[in-house]
Coordinates of C-alpha atoms in Angstrom, one line a residue:
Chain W
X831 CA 31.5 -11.3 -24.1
X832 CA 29.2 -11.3 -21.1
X833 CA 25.5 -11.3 -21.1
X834 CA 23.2 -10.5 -18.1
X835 CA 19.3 -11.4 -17.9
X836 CA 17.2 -9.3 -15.6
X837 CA 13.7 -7.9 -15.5
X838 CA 13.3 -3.9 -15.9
X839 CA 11.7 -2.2 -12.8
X840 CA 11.1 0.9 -14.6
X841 CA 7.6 0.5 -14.9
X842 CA 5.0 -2.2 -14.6
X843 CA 5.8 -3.3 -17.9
X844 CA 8.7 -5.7 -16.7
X845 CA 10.5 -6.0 -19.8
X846 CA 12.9 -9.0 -19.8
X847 CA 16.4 -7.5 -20.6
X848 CA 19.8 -8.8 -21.9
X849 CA 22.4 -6.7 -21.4
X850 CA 26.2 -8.0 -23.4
X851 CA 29.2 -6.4 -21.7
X852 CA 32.6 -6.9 -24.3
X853 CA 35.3 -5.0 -22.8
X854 CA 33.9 -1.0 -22.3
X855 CA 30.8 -1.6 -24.7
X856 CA 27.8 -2.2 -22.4
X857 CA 24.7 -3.5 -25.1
X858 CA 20.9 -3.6 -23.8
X859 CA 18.3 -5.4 -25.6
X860 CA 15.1 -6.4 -24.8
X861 CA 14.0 -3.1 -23.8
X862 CA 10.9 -1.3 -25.2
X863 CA 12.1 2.0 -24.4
X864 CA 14.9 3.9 -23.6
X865 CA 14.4 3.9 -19.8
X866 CA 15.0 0.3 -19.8
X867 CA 18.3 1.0 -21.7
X868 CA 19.8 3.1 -18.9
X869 CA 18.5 0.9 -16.2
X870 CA 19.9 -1.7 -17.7
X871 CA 23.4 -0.3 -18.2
X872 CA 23.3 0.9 -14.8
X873 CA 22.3 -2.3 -13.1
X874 CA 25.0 -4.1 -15.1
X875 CA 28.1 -1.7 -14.4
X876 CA 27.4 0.5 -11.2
X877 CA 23.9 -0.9 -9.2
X878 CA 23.2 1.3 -6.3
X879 CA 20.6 1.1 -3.3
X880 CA 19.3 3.0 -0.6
X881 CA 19.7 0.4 2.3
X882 CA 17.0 1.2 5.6
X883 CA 17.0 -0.3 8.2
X884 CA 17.0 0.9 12.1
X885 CA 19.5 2.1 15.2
X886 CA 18.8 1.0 18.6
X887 CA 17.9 3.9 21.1
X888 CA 19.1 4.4 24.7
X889 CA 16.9 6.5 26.8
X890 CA 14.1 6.9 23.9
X891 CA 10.3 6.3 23.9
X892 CA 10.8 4.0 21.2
X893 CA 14.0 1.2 21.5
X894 CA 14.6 1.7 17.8
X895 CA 14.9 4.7 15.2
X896 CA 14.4 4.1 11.2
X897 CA 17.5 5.0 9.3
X898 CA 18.5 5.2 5.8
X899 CA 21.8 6.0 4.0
X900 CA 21.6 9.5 2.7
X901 CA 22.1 8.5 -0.8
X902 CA 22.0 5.1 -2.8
X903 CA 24.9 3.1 -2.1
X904 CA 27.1 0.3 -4.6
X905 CA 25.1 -2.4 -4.1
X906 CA 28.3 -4.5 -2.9
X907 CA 28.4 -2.4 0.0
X908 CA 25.0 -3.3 1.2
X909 CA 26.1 -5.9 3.8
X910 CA 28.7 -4.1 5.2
X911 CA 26.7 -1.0 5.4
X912 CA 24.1 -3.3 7.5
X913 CA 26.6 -4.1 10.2
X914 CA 27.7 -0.9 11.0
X915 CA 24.3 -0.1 11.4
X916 CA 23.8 -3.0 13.6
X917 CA 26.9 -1.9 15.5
X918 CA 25.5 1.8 15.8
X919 CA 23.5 3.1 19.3
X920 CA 22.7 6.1 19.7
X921 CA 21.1 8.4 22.7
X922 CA 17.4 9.9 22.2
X923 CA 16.1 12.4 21.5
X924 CA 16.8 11.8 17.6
X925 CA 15.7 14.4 15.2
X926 CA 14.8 13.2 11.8
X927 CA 17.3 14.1 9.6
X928 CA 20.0 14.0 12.2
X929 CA 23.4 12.0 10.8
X930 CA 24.3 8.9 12.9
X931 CA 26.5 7.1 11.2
X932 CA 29.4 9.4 9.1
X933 CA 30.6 7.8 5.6
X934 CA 29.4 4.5 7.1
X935 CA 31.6 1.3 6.5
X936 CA 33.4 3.8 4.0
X937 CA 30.9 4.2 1.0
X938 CA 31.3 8.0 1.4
X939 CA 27.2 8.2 2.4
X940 CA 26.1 8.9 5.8
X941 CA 23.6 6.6 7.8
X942 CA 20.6 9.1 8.4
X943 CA 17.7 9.1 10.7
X944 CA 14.1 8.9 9.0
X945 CA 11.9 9.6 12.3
X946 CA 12.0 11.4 15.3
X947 CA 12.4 9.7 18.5
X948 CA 11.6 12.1 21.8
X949 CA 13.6 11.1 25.1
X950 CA 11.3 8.5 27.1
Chain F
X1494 CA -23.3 16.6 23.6
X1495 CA -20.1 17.3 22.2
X1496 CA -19.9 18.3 18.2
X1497 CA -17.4 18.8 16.1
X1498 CA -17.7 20.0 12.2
X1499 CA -15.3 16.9 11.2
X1500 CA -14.8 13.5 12.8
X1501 CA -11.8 11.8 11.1
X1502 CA -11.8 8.2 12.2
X1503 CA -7.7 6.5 11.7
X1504 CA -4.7 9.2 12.0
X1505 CA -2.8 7.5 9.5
X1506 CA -1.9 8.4 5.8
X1507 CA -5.5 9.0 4.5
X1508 CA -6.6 10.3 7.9
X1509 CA -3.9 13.1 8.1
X1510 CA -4.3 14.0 4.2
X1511 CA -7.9 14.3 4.9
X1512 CA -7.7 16.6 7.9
X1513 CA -5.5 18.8 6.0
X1514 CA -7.5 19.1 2.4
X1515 CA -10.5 19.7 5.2
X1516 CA -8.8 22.4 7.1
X1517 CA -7.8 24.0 3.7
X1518 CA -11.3 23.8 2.0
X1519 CA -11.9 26.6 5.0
X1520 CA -13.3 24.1 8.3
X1521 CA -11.8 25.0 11.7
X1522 CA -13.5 22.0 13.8
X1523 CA -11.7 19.0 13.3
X1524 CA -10.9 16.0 15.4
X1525 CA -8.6 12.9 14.3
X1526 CA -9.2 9.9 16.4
X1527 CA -6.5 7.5 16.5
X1528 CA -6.1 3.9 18.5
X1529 CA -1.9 4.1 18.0
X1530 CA -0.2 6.1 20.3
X1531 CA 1.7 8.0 17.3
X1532 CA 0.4 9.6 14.3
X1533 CA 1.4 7.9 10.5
X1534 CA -0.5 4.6 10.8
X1535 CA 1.0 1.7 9.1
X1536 CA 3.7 4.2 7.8
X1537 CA 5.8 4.2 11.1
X1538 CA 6.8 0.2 10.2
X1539 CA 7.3 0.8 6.6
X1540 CA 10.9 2.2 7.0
X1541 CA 11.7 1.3 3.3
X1542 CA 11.8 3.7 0.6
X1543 CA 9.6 4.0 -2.4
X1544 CA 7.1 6.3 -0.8
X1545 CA 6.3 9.7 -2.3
X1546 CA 7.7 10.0 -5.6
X1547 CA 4.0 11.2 -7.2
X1548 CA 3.2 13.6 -3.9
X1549 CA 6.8 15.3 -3.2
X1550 CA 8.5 14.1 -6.6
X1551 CA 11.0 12.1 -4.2
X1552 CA 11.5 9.2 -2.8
X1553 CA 10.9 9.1 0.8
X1554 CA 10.9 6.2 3.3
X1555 CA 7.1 5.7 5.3
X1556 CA 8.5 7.4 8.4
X1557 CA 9.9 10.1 6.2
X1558 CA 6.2 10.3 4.6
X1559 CA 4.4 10.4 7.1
X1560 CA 6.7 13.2 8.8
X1561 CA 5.8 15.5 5.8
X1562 CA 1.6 14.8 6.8
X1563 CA 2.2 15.4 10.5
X1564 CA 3.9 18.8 10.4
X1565 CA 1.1 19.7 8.2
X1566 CA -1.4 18.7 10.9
X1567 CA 1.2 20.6 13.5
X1568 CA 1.1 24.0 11.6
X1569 CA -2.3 23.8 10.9
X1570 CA -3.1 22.9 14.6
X1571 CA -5.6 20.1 14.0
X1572 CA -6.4 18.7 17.3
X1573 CA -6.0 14.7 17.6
X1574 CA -6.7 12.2 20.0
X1575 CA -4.0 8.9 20.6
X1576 CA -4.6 6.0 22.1
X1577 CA -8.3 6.5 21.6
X1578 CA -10.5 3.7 19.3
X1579 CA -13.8 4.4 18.4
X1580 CA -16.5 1.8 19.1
X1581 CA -19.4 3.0 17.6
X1582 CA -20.6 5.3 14.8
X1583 CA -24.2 5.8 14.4
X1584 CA -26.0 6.6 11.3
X1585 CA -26.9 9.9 12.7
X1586 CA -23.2 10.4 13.0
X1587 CA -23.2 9.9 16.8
X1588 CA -19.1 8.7 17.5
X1589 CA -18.6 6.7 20.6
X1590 CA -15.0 6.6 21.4
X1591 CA -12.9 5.1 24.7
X1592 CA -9.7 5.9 25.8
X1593 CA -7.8 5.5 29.5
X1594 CA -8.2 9.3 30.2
X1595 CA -11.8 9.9 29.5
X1596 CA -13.5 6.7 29.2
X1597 CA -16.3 6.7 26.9
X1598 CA -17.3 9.8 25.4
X1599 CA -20.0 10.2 22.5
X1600 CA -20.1 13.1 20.3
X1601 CA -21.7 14.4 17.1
X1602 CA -20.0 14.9 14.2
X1603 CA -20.8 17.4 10.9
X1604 CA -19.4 15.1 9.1
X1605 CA -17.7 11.8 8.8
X1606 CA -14.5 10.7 7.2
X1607 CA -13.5 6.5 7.7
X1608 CA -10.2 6.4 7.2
X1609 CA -9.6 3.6 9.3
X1610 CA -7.6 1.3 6.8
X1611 CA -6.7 -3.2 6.3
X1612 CA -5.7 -5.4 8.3
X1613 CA -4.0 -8.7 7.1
X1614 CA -5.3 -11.6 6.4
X1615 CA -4.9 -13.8 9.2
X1616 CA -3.7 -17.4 9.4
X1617 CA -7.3 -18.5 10.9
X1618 CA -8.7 -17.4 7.2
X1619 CA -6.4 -19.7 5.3
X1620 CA -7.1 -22.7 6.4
X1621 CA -3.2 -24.4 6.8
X1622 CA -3.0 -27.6 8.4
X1623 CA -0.8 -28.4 11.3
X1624 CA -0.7 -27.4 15.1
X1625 CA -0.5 -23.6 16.4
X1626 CA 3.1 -23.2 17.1
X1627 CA 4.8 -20.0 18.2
X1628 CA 6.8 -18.5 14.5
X1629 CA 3.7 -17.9 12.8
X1630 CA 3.2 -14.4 12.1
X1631 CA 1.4 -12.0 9.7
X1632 CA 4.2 -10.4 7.3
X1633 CA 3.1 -6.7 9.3
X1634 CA 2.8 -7.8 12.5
X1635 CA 6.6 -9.5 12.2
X1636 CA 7.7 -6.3 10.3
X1637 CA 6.2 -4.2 13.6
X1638 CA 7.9 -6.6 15.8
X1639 CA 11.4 -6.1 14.2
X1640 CA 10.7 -2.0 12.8
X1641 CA 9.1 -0.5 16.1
X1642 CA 9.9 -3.1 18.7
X1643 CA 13.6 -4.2 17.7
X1644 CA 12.7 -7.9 17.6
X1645 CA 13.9 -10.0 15.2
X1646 CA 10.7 -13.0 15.2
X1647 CA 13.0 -15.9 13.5
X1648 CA 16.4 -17.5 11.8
X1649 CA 15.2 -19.1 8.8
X1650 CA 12.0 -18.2 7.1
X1651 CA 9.6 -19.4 4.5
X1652 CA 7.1 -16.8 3.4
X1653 CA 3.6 -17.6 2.2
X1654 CA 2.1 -15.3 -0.3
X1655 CA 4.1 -12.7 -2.3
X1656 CA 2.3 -9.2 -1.6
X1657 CA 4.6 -6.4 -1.1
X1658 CA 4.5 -7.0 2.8
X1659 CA 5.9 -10.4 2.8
X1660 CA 8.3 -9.0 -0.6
X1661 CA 9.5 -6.0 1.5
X1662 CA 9.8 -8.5 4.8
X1663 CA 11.9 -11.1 2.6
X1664 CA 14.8 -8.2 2.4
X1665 CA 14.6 -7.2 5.8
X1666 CA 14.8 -10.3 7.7
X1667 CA 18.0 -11.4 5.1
X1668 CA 19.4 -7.6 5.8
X1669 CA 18.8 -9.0 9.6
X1670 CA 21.0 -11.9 9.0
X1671 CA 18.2 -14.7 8.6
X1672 CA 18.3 -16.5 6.2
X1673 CA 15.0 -16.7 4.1
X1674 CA 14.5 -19.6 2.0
X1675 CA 11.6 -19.0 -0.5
X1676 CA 8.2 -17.5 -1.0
X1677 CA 5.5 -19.4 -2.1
X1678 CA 2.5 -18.2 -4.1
X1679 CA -0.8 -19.6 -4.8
X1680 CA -1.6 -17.8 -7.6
X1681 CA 0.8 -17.9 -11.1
X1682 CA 1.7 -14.3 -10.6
X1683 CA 3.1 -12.3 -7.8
X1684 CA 0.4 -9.7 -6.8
X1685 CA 3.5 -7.6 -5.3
X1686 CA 5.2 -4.2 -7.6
X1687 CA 8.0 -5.6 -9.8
X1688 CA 10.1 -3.9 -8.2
X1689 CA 9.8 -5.3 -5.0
X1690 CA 10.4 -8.6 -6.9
X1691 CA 13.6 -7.6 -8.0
X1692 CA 15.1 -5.7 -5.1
X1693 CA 13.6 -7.8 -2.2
X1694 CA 13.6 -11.1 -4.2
X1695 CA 16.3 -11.0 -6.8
X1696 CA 19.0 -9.0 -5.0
X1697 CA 19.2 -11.8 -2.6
X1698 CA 18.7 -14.4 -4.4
X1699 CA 15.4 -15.7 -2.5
X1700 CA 13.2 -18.3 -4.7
X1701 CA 9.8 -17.2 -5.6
X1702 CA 8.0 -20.2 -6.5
X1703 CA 4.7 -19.2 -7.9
X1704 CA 1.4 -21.8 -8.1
X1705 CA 3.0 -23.0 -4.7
X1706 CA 1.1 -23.3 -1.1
X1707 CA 2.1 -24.3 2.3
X1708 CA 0.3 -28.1 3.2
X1709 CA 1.3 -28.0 6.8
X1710 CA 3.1 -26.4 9.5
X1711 CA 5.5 -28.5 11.5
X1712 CA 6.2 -28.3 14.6
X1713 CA 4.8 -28.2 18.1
X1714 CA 5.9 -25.4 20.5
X1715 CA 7.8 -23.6 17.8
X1716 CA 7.7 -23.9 14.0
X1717 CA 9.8 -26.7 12.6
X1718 CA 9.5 -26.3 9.4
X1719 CA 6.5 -26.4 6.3
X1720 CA 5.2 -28.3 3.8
X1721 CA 5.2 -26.7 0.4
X1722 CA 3.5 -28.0 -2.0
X1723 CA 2.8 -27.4 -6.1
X1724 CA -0.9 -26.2 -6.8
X1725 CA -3.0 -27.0 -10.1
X1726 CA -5.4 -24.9 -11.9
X1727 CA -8.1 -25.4 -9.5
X1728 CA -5.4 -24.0 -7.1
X1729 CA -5.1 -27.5 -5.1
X1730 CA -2.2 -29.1 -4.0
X1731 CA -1.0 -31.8 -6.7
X1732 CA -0.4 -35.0 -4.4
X1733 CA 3.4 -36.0 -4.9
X1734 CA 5.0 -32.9 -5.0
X1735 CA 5.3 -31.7 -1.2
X1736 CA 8.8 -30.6 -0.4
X1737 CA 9.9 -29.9 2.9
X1738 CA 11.4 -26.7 4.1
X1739 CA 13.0 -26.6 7.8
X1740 CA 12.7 -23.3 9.3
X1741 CA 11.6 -21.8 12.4
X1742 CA 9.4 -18.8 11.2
X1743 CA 6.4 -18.3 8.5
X1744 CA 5.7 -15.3 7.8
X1745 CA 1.9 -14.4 5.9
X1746 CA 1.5 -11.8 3.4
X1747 CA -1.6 -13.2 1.4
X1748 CA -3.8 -10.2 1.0
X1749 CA -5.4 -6.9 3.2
X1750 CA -9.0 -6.7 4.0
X1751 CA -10.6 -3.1 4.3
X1752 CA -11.6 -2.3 8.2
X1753 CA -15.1 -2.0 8.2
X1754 CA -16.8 -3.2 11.2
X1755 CA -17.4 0.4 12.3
X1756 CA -18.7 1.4 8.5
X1757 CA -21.3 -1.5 9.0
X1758 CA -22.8 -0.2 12.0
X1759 CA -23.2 3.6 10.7
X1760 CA -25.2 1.2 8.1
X1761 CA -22.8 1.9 5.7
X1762 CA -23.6 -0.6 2.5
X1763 CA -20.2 -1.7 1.7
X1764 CA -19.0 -3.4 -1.6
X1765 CA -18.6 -6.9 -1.8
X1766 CA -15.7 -7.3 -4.1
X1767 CA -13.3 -4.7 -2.6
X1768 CA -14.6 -5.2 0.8
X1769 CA -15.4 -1.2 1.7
X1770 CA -17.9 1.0 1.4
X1771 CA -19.6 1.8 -1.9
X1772 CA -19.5 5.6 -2.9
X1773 CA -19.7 8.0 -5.1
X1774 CA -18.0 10.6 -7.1
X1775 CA -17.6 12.6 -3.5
X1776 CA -16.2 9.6 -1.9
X1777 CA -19.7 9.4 0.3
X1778 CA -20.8 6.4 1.4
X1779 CA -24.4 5.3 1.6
X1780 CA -24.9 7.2 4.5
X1781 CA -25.1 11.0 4.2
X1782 CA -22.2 13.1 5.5
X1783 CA -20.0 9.6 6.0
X1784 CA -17.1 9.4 3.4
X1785 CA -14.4 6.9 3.1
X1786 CA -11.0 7.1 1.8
X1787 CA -8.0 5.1 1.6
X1788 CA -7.4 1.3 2.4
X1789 CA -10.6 1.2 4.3
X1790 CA -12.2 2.1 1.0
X1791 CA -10.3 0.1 -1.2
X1792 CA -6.9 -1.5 -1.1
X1793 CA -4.1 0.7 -3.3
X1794 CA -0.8 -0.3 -3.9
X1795 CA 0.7 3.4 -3.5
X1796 CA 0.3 5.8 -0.3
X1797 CA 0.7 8.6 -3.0
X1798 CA -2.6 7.3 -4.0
X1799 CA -4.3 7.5 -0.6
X1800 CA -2.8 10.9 -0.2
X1801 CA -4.8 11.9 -3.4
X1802 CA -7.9 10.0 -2.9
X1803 CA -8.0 10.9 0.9
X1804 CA -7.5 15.1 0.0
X1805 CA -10.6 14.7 -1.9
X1806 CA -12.5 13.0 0.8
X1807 CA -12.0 15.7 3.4
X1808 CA -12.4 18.5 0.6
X1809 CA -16.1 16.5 0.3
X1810 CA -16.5 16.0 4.1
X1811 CA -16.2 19.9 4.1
X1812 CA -18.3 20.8 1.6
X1813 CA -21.0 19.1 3.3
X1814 CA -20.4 20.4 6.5
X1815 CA -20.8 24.2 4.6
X1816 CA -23.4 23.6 2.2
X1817 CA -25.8 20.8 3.6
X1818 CA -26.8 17.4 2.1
X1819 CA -26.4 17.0 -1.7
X1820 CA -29.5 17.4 -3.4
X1821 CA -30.7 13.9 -4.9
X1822 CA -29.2 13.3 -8.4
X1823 CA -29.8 10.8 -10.2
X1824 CA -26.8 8.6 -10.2
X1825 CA -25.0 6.3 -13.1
X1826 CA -23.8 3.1 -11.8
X1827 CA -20.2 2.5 -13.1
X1828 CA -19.7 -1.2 -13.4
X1829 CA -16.4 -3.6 -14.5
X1830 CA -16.2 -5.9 -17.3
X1831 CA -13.9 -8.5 -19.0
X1832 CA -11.5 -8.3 -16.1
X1833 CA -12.2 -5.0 -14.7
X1834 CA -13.1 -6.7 -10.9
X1835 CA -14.3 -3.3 -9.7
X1836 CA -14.8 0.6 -9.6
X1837 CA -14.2 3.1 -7.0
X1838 CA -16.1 5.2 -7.0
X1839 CA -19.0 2.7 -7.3
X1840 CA -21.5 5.7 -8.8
X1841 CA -21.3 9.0 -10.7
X1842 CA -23.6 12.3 -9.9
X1843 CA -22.9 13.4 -13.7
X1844 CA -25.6 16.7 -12.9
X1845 CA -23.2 18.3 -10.2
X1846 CA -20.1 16.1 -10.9
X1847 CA -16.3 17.8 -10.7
X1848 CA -14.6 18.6 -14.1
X1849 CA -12.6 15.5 -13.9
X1850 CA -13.2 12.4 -11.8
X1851 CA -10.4 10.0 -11.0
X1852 CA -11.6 6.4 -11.4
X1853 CA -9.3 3.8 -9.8
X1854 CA -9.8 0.0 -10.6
X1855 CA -7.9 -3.2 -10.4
X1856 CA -8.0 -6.2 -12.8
X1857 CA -8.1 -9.7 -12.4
X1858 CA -5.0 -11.2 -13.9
X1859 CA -2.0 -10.0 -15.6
X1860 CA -3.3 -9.2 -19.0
X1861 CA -1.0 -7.9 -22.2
X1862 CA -2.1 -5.9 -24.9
X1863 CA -5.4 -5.0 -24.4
X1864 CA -8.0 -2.3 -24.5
X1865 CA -9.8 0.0 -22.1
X1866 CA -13.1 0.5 -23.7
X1867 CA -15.8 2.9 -21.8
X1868 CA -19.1 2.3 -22.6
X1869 CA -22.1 4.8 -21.8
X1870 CA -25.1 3.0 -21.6
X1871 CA -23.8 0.8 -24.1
X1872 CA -22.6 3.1 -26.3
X1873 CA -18.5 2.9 -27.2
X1874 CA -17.2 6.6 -25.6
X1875 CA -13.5 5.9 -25.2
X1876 CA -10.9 2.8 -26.2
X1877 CA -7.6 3.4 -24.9
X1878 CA -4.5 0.9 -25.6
X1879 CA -2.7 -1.2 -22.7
X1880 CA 0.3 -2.6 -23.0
X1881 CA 0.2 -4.3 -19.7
X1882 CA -1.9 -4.6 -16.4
X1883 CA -1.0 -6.8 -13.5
X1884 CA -3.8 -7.2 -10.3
X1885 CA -1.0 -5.5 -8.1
X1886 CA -0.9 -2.2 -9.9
X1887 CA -4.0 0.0 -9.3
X1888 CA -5.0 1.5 -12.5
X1889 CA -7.1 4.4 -12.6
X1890 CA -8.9 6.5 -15.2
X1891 CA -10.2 9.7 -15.6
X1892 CA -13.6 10.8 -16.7
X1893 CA -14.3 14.1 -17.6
X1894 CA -17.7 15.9 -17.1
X1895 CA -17.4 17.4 -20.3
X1896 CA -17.9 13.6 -22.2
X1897 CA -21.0 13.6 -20.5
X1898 CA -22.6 16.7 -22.6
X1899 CA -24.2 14.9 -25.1
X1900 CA -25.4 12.0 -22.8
X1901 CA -26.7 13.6 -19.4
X1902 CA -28.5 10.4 -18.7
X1903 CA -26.4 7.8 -18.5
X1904 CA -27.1 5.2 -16.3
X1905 CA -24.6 2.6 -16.7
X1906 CA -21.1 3.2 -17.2
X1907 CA -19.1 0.2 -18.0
X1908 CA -15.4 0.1 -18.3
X1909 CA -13.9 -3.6 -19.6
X1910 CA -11.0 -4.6 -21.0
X1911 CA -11.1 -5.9 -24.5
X1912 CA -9.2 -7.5 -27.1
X1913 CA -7.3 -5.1 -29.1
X1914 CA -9.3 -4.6 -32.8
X1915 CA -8.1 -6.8 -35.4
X1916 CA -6.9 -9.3 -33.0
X1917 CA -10.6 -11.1 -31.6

């Protein structure tokens, strides 16, 4: 059997949670409620993220654009996800919204644009 | 001279919410003055998500935030000014304001809203030892540098002070491939959201060493490295337990400080434990027609907050503007106890006060199983349990005009925190 501590982010309480993984049967304690129960199964078997970050611009009125994947992400995709961001460059304008990165470094979610950026 | 029914002073998230909760409460004549050259304020750098969830029931990055405020402003065709600061606001609500294209213009305004916002508490207000070498920065100005400007300010970083800035800054700079070695803080609690701890912190495995300060800075022409040391309960170093941390970048995030040099010219009496202008239930200042909303009012910890907070401003700024001066009411004075550091707003019209009336407070230290206990004039009105409050979590409650039936007099309202029954 395999037992996790982490802290609940589900609310300001913080509760301290265990969480005992033996074979398929995922245990939380420590929780004092049943949101801390699902985070905590979550965080133990599948944790995601929404990873931002930012795009350099050519030709824009701003060198960067704010980005975000569309969705949350596996959270052992995060650094892969970061470097094809970093490798990314696109040309202004950018529309929020706009895709710039397609199923980036293979996680299936798109690398999105969270601002506009108008040509120079 | 030039007039305009509203003056809104800072185009960023209170700025905008209040231009629009104006324009919708039925005023035409508004003007937002803003110093950046884009709308959104502090929200442009904050390209993390977590923004939104109480306003649009979803999470949103600051960018993405402030987007949904500046289309408002765009259909509703509010004129602003960028790259314009304002230098003087009279009592009389004269605005002087300079930019490249006019110069400096004065005009009268209805009505005023401050909306202007913190700024970080610089390193020349904490006193750390050691030369002025380049790698010093506040947590927002090296989150501007690497969000706006594409910069990335350092390799290996220590952070001093664990407010959300320097948590949020922590992930980013390790997401940028530096490697960022720990975050010290003075205090024995983080005054950062949990879940910036655990997603900023955690995730990466960065060190948050609490009742720990930076001694010295090392380092000449660039950062060397920093002295940490362990702090007792009188929050002073304890001699023999400096460790040394080599890195070429510190990064700040030890508190915001409300931007009130223009308040305290208008005359504007401000409040000396959150640092900005003392009002009342319609978010006015001490000076008639001026209200204030957002972090130049008091610090929050959620832009949803100062979205809320700053509606109600500009639905007051416009009221005035239609209806003239409040007539003199006798006001109750609400006041914090046992932990409850202060009140916003500071005083309460109860004669003409709204149905319900959104206190916000913050405490003093992370407190666990306590009560909220209102007092009127003494008398016990309200106890309400608390399982938890930490001082970076804005608490608010809500008072309702109806309570005050009995009791039209009040003239002290006291919210403290207390011991649960049974347990003093």
């Amino acid at each position: 059997m395999e037992m996790h501590e982490l802290t609940c982010i589900q609310c300001p309480m913080g509760c301290p949670l265990t969480v005992s993984v033996d074979g398929d049967k995922v245990t939380v304690s420590g929780n004092t409620c049943p949101r801390g129960e699902v985070y905590g199964k979550k965080e133990i078997t599948a944790p995601t993220r929404t990873v931002t970050s930012t795009v350099a611009v050519e030709g824009g009125e701003l060198p960067r654009v704010s980005v975000k994947t569309a969705t949350d992400i596996p959270k052992d995709k995060i650094f892969a996800v970061m470097d094809a961001i970093r490798a990314a460059k696109v040309k202004a304008p950018v529309l929020i919204g706009d895709v710039l990165i397609k199923n980036a470094a293979g996680s299936g979610v798109d690398v999105i644009a969270t601002k506009t950026v108008e040509k120079a | 001279m030039e007039y305009h029914d509203i003056v809104i002073i800072g185009g960023g998230p209170a700025g905008l919410s209040a231009a629009v909760a104006a324009h919708d409460a039925g005023v035409r004549d508004i003007l937002i003055l803003e110093r950046d050259d884009h709308l959104g304020g502090i929200l442009n750098q904050c390209i993390h998500n977590g923004f939104g969830l109480h306003t649009f029931q979803e999470e949103l990055t600051g960018p993405e935030y402030a987007d949904r405020y500046i289309r408002q402003i765009a259909e509703r065709h509010i004129p602003y000014k960028l790259c314009t600061i304002v230098s003087d606001i009279s009592a009389e609500r004269e605005v002087l304001y300079i930019n490249s294209e006019e110069g400096a213009v004065r005009l009268k305004a209805g009505a005023v809203v401050l909306a202007m916002g913190c700024r970080e508490r610089p390193r020349g207000a904490l006193a750390l030892p050691g030369f002025r070498p380049a790698g010093v920065f506040t947590a927002g100005t090296a989150q501007r540098l690497v969000n706006i400007e594409g910069y990335m300010v350092g390799k290996e970083v220590v952070i001093l002070g664990s407010g959300d800035i320097g948590l949020i800054m922590a992930r980013r700079m390790t997401l940028e491939g530096a490697k960022v070695k720990v975050v010290a803080e003075l205090m024995p609690y983080s005054g950062g959201l949990k879940r910036n701890i655990v997603q900023c912190l955690e995730d990466y495995g960065i060190p948050l060493r609490l009742r720990h300060t930076v001694t010295k800075i090392h380092g000449k022409a660039r950062v060397e490295g920093v002295t940490i040391a362990e702090v007792g309960d009188d929050r002073k170093p304890i001699p023999g337990t400096e460790e040394f941390y080599s890195c070429d970048t510190l990064l700040l995030s030890c508190g915001l400080l409300p931007e009130n040099e223009l308040s305290k010219q208008a005359g504007v009496r401000l409040d000396s434990v959150t640092g900005g202008p003392s009002v009342d239930d319609r978010l006015e200042t001490s000076v008639p027609g001026v209200f204030a909303c957002g972090n130049v009012l008091h610090v929050h910890d959620l832009v949803d907050y100062v979205s809320e907070e700053a509606a109600r401003a500009g639905e007051q700024a416009a009221a005035y503007v239609q209806t003239g001066e409040r007539k003199q009411t006798a006001a109750a004075a609400l006041e914090g106890k046992g932990g409850v550091r202060y009140t916003v707003p500071q005083t309460l019209h109860i004669a003409d006060m709204a149905d319900r009336v959104t206190v916000r407070f913050r405490v003093a230290d992370v407190y666990r199983d306590k009560q909220l206990v209102v007092y009127y004039d003494g008398r016990e009105v309200r106890r309400i349990k608390k399982r938890i409050l930490a001082p970076g979590e804005m608490e608010e409650l809500v008072l309702m005009k109806s309570s005050f039936a009995d009791w039209p007099d009040v003239q002290t309202i006291t919210i403290a925190l207390e011991d649960q029954h049974g347990d003093a």
